[in-house]
Tab-separated table of C-alpha atoms and ligand atoms in Angstrom:
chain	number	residue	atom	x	y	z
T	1	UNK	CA	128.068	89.718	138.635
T	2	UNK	CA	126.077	86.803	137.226
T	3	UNK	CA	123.095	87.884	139.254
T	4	UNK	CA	123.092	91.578	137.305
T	5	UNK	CA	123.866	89.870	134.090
T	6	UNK	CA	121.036	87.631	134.096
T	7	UNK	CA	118.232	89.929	135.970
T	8	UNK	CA	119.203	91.894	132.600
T	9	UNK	CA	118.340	89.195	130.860
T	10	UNK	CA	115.131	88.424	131.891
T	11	UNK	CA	113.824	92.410	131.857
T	12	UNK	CA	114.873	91.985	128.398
T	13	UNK	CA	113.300	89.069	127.788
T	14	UNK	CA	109.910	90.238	129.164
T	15	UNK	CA	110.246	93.184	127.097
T	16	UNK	CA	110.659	91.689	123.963
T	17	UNK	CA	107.431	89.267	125.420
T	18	UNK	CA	105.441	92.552	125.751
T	19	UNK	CA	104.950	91.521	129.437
T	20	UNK	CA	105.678	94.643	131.920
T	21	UNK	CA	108.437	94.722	133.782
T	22	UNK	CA	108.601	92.599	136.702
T	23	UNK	CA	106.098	90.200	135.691
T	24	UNK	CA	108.479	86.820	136.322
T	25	UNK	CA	109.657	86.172	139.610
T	26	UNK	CA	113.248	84.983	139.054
T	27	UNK	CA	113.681	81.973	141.500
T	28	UNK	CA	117.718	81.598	142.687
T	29	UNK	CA	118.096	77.813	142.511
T	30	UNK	CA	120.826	77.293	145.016
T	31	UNK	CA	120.765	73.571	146.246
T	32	UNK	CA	124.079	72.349	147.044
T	33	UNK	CA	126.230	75.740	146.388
T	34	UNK	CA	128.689	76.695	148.623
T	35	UNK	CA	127.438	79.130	151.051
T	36	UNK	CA	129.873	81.569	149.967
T	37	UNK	CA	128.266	81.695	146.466
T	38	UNK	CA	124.743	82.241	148.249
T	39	UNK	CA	125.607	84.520	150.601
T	40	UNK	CA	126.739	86.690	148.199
T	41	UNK	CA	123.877	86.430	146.076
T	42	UNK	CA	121.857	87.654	149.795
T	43	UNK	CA	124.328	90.477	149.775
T	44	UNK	CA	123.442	91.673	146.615
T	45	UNK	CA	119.825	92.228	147.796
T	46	UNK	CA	118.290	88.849	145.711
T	47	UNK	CA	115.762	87.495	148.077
T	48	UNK	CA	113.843	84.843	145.850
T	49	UNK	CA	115.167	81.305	146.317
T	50	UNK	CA	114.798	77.787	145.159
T	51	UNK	CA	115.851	74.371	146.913
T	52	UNK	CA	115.355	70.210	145.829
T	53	UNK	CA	116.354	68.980	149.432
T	54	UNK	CA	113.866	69.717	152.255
T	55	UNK	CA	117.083	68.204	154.869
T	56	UNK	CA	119.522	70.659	152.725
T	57	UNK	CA	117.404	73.783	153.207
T	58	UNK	CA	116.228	73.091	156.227
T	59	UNK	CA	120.377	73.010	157.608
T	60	UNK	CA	120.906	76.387	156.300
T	61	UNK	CA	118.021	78.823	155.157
T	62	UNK	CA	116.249	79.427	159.077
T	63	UNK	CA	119.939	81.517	159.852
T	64	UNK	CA	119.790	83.326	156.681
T	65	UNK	CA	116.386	84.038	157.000
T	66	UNK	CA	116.440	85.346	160.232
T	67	UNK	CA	120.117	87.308	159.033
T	68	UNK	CA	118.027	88.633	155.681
T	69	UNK	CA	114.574	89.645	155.988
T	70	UNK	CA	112.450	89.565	152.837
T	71	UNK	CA	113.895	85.864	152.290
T	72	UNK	CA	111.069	83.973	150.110
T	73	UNK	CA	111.719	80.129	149.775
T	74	UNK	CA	110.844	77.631	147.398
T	75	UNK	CA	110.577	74.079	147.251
T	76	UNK	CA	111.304	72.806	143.923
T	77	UNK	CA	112.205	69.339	143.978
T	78	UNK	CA	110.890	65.610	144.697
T	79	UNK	CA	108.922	65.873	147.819
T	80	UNK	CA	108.769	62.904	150.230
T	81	UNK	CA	105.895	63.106	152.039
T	82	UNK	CA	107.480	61.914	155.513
T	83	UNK	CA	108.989	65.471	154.691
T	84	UNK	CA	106.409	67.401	154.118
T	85	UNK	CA	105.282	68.846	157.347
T	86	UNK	CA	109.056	70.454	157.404
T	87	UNK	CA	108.811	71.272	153.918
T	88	UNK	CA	105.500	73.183	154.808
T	89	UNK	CA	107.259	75.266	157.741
T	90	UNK	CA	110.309	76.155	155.971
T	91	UNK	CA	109.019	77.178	152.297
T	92	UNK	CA	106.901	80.174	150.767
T	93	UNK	CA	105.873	77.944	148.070
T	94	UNK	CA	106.074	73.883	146.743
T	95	UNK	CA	106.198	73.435	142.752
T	96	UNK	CA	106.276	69.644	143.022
T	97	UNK	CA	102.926	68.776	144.262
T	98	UNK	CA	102.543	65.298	141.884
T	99	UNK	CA	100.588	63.001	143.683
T	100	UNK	CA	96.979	62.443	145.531
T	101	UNK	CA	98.684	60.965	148.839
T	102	UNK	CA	100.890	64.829	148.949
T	103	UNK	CA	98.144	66.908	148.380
T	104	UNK	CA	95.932	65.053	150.667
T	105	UNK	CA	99.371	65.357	153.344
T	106	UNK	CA	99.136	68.983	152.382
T	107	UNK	CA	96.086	69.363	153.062
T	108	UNK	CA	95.763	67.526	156.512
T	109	UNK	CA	98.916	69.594	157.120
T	110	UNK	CA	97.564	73.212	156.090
T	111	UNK	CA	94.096	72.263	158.027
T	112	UNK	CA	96.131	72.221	161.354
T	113	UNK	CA	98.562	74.580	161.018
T	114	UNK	CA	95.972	77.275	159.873
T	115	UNK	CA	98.626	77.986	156.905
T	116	UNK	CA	99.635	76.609	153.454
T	117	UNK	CA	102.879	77.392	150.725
T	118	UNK	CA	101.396	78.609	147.454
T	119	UNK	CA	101.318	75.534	145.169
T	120	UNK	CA	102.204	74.558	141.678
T	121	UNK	CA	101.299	70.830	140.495
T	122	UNK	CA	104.283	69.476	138.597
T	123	UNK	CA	103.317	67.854	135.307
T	124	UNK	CA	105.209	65.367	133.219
T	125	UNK	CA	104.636	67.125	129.686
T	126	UNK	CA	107.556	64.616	128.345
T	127	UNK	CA	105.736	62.039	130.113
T	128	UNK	CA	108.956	60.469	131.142
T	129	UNK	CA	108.818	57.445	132.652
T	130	UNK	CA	111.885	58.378	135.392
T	131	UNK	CA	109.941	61.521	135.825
T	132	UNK	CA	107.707	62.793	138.494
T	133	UNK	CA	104.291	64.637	137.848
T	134	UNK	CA	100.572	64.353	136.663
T	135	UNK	CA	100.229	63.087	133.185
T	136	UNK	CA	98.692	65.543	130.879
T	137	UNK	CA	95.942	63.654	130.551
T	138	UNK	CA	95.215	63.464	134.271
T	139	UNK	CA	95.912	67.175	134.977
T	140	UNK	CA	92.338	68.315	134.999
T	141	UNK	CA	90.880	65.954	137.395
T	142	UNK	CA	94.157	66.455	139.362
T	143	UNK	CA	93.547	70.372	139.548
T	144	UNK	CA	89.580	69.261	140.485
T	145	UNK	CA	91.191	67.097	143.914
T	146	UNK	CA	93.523	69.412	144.522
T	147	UNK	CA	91.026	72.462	144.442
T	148	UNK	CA	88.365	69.381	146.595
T	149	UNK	CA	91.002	69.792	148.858
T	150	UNK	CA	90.756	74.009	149.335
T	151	UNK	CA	95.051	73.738	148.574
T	152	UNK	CA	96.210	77.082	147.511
T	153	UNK	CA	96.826	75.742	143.733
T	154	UNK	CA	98.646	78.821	142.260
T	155	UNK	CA	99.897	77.030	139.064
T	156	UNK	CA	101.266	74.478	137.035
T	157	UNK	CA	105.372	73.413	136.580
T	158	UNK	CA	107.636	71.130	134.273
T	159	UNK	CA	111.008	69.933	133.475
T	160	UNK	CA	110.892	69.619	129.987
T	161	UNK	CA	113.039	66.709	128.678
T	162	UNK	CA	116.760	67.094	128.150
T	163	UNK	CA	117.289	66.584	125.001
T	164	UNK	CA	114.063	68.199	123.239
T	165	UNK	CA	113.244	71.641	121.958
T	166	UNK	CA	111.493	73.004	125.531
T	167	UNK	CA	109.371	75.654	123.772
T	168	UNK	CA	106.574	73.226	122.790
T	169	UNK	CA	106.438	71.948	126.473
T	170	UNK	CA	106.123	75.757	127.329
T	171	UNK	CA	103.663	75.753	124.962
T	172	UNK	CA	101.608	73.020	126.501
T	173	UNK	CA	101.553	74.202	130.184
T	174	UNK	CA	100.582	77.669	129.692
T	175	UNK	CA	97.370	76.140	127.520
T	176	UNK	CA	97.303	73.628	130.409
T	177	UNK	CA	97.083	76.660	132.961
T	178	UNK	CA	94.118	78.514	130.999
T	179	UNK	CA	92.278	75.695	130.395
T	180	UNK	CA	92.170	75.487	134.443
T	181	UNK	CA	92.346	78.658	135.402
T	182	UNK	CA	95.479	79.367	136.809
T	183	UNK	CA	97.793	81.415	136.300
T	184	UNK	CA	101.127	80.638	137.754
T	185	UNK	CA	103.361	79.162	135.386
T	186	UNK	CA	107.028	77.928	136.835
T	187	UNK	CA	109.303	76.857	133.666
T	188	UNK	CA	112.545	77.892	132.508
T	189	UNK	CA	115.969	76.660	133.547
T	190	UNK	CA	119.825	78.192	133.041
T	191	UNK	CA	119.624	77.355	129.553
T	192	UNK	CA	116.007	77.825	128.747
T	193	UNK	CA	114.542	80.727	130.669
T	194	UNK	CA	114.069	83.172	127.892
T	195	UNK	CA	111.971	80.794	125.520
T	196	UNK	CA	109.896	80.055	128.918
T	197	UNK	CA	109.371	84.005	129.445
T	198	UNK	CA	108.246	84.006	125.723
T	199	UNK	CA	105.846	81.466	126.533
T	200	UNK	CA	104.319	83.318	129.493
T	201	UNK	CA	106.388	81.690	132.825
T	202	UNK	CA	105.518	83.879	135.942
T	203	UNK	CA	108.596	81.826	137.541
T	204	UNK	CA	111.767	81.058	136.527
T	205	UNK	CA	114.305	78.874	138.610
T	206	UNK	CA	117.707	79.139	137.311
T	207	UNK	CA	120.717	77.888	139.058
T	208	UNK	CA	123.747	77.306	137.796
T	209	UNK	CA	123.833	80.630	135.330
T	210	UNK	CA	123.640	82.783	138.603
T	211	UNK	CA	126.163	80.477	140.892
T	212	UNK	CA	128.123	78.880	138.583
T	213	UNK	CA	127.983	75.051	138.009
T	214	UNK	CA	127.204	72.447	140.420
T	215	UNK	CA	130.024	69.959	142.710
T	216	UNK	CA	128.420	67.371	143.665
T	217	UNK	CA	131.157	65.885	144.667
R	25	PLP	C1	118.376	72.319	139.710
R	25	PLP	C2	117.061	72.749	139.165
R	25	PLP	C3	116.926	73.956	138.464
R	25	PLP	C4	118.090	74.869	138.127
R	25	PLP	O1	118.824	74.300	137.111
R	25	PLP	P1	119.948	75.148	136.307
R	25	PLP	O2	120.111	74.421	135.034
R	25	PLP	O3	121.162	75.128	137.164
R	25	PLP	O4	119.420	76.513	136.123
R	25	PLP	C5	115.657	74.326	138.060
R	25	PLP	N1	114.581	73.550	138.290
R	25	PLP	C6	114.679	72.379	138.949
R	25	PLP	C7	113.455	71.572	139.183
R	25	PLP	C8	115.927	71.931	139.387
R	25	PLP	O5	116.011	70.749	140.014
């Protein structure tokens, strides 16, 4: 199964990184898979999961969650934040916090609900203009609001850009991270996930390597 081949994969990977085993939480991206392909990712005992659609996950993760216990959820795409009260019931943890107005939403949010995901600020290390998160050179007042705010800030996250070498974007947010003091570090895709356990990721979201590509259709 893809699931076996690539949990291999990242136990080696970690090994070769001198990191013990089990230090990277491998996050099951499974937006818009058939629910055959999830389910039998469930059955195979894989509780760690990743969605981009708050309206998606929020149609099909309560059943599965109340079918599998142990289900942890995580929210790693755009967040609208006319979704975000949803977004905070449904999922464990948000990786896209890139904005004042969400974590201020977040925080209103986690003040009355007595509760709040564990979050990871997105940054733009590409700074790509058709791409969300902070600006590098914003991060550290960024992680100083966020922190005015009491949020949960458990790390930093990027989407390096398609068509560059990711490991110097790696590179970047882990330095990024210790210069602030935190130390979760979500990078690593399908095709890049090894590089990002090289370069210290504590989660990796890979999707279409454990379900197989994508219909959008
Ligand atoms: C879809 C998605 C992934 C998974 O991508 P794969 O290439 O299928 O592994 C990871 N991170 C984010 C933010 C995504 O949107």
């Amino acid at each position: 199964m893809a699931l076996a081949e690539i949990t291999a994969r990242l136990r080696e990977a970690e090994k070769a990184a001198g990191r013990p085993e089990g230090a990277v939480t491998l996050i099951a991206v499974s937006k818009v898979q058939p629910v055959d392909r999830v389910k039998a990712v469930l059955a195979e005992g894989h509780r760690v999961f990743g969605e981009n659609y708050v309206q998606e996950a929020a149609g099909k993760w309560p059943v599965w969650k109340a079918a599998f216990p142990g289900v942890e959820l995580h929210m790693i795409g755009p967040l609208q934040t006319n979704k975000a009260k949803l977004a905070v019931e449904l999922f464990d943890a948000i990786h896209t916090v890139d904005r004042l107005s969400l974590a201020e939403k977040l925080a209103r949010l986690a003040e009355v609900q007595g509760v709040c995901p564990q979050l990871f600020i997105q940054v733009n290390t590409g700074e790509e203009e058709q791409k969300a998160g902070i600006l590098p050179a914003d991060l550290d007042a960024f992680v100083g609001q966020c922190r005015g705010l009491s949020l949960p800030v458990q790390g930093l996250m990027c989407i390096p850009p398609e068509a560059e070498d990711p490991a110097p974007h790696f590179a970047t947010l882990r330095d990024m991270a210790a210069r602030n003091g935190l130390s979760g570090l979500s990078m690593g895709m399908s095709s890049d996930f090894e590089a990002a356990v090289a370069a210290g990721a504590t989660h990796v979201r890979v999707g279409s390597a454990i379900f197989g590509a994508r219909s959008y259709a």
